[in-house]
XYZ file of N, CA and C in Angstrom:
168
model
N 0.739 -8.715 15.651
C -0.718 -8.607 14.981
C -0.811 -8.425 13.353
N -1.017 -8.929 12.743
C -0.911 -8.120 11.280
C -2.166 -8.021 10.491
N -2.621 -7.185 9.615
C -3.741 -6.942 9.403
C -3.287 -6.962 7.766
N -4.524 -7.614 6.842
C -4.321 -7.685 5.489
C -5.279 -6.653 4.894
N -4.935 -5.402 3.806
C -6.160 -4.786 3.341
C -5.723 -4.944 1.855
N -6.822 -4.829 1.390
C -6.867 -4.786 -0.338
C -6.349 -3.303 -1.051
N -5.136 -3.451 -1.585
C -4.892 -2.485 -2.342
C -5.855 -1.967 -3.710
N -6.163 -0.493 -3.482
C -7.158 -0.275 -4.584
C -6.365 -0.652 -6.125
N -7.079 -0.808 -7.147
C -6.820 -1.527 -8.567
C -6.270 0.168 -9.316
N -6.911 1.613 -8.701
C -6.652 2.355 -9.338
C -5.190 2.686 -9.467
N -4.308 2.428 -8.525
C -2.832 2.609 -8.029
C -2.188 1.942 -9.333
N -2.710 0.763 -9.719
C -1.709 0.346 -11.056
C -1.807 0.984 -12.164
N -3.029 1.729 -12.490
C -3.423 2.387 -13.502
C -2.384 3.955 -13.172
N -2.875 4.496 -12.246
C -1.853 5.643 -12.080
C -0.464 5.766 -12.211
N -0.138 4.691 -11.839
C 1.380 4.369 -11.724
C 2.232 3.758 -12.909
N 1.154 3.529 -14.090
C 1.850 2.747 -15.154
C 2.477 3.426 -15.900
N 2.388 4.631 -16.338
C 3.158 5.246 -17.149
C 4.405 6.079 -16.709
N 4.780 5.924 -15.630
C 5.786 6.243 -14.558
C 6.992 5.388 -14.683
N 8.379 5.842 -15.170
C 9.488 4.782 -15.325
C 9.796 4.196 -14.185
N 9.458 4.868 -13.360
C 10.253 4.116 -11.615
C 8.333 3.722 -10.704
N 7.920 2.577 -11.794
C 6.546 2.426 -11.593
C 6.162 1.674 -9.967
N 7.454 0.874 -9.444
C 7.405 0.162 -8.292
C 7.699 0.954 -6.918
N 8.494 2.257 -7.240
C 8.436 2.746 -6.249
C 7.302 4.012 -6.131
N 6.847 4.298 -7.200
C 5.278 5.111 -7.068
C 4.180 4.300 -6.646
N 4.304 3.443 -7.026
C 3.007 2.279 -6.497
C 3.299 2.058 -5.023
N 4.653 1.950 -4.397
C 4.606 1.977 -3.189
C 4.601 3.261 -2.136
N 4.919 4.203 -3.247
C 4.373 5.152 -2.314
C 2.762 5.681 -2.425
N 2.003 5.243 -3.357
C 0.604 5.464 -3.037
C 0.058 4.699 -2.077
N 0.550 3.127 -1.946
C -0.021 2.503 -1.144
C 0.258 2.821 0.437
N 1.558 3.346 0.770
C 1.685 3.881 2.065
C 0.992 5.108 2.224
N 0.738 6.107 1.291
C -0.050 6.851 1.476
C -1.765 6.475 1.612
N -1.994 5.723 1.153
C -3.512 5.173 1.320
C -3.587 4.558 2.411
N -2.856 3.718 2.911
C -2.605 2.967 4.170
C -2.642 4.143 5.793
N -1.769 5.277 5.459
C -1.616 6.440 6.371
C -3.135 7.126 6.334
N -4.091 7.257 5.273
C -5.180 7.654 5.585
C -6.465 6.915 6.090
N -6.172 5.664 5.417
C -7.073 4.598 5.695
C -7.134 3.932 6.835
N -5.934 3.971 7.343
C -5.492 3.062 8.727
C -4.382 3.875 9.550
N -4.493 5.008 9.965
C -3.529 5.456 10.338
C -2.595 4.993 11.689
N -3.271 4.077 12.392
C -2.326 3.601 13.589
C -1.347 2.296 12.931
N -1.591 2.048 11.627
C -1.046 0.751 11.022
C 0.052 1.194 9.962
N 1.159 0.163 9.675
C 2.285 0.909 8.927
C 2.543 -0.591 7.888
N 2.763 -0.175 6.562
C 3.027 -1.186 5.804
C 4.056 -1.935 6.022
N 4.201 -3.537 6.470
C 5.392 -4.330 6.273
C 5.694 -4.730 5.049
N 4.801 -5.085 4.340
C 4.928 -5.664 2.814
C 3.928 -5.638 1.844
N 4.195 -5.891 0.632
C 3.101 -6.102 -0.297
C 3.035 -7.219 -0.752
N 1.800 -8.401 -1.048
C 1.620 -9.236 -1.674
C 0.589 -9.570 -2.653
N 1.204 -9.411 -3.849
C 0.283 -8.981 -4.769
C -0.770 -7.592 -4.711
N -1.971 -7.670 -4.894
C -2.666 -6.386 -4.563
C -3.122 -6.435 -2.778
N -2.478 -7.057 -1.840
C -2.657 -7.043 -0.464
C -1.644 -6.269 0.120
N -2.274 -5.341 0.787
C -0.750 -4.460 1.801
C -0.730 -5.392 3.241
N 0.261 -5.783 3.640
C 0.221 -6.599 4.817
C 1.046 -5.408 5.778
N -0.208 -5.123 7.015
C -0.136 -3.932 7.895
C 0.203 -4.572 9.345
N 1.175 -3.764 10.066
C 1.370 -4.036 11.850
C 1.082 -2.629 12.277
N 0.512 -3.047 13.230
C 0.272 -1.525 14.282
C 1.649 -0.875 14.336
N 1.529 0.602 14.919
C 2.711 1.713 14.578
C 3.020 1.186 16.134
N 4.243 1.268 16.747
C 4.572 1.467 17.736
C 4.962 -0.028 18.555
């Protein structure tokens, strides 16, 4: 089973100035999901949506 959740747009602004923007953005998304959906993990990112699957 998969779940789609919106990624807060602030993560784009926070990662903008970093030279490795993609890596930092993904780290922010993984951290956000870990806090807001602790039983789920990021499978992929599509635009500003994170596709999640249940852990385990």
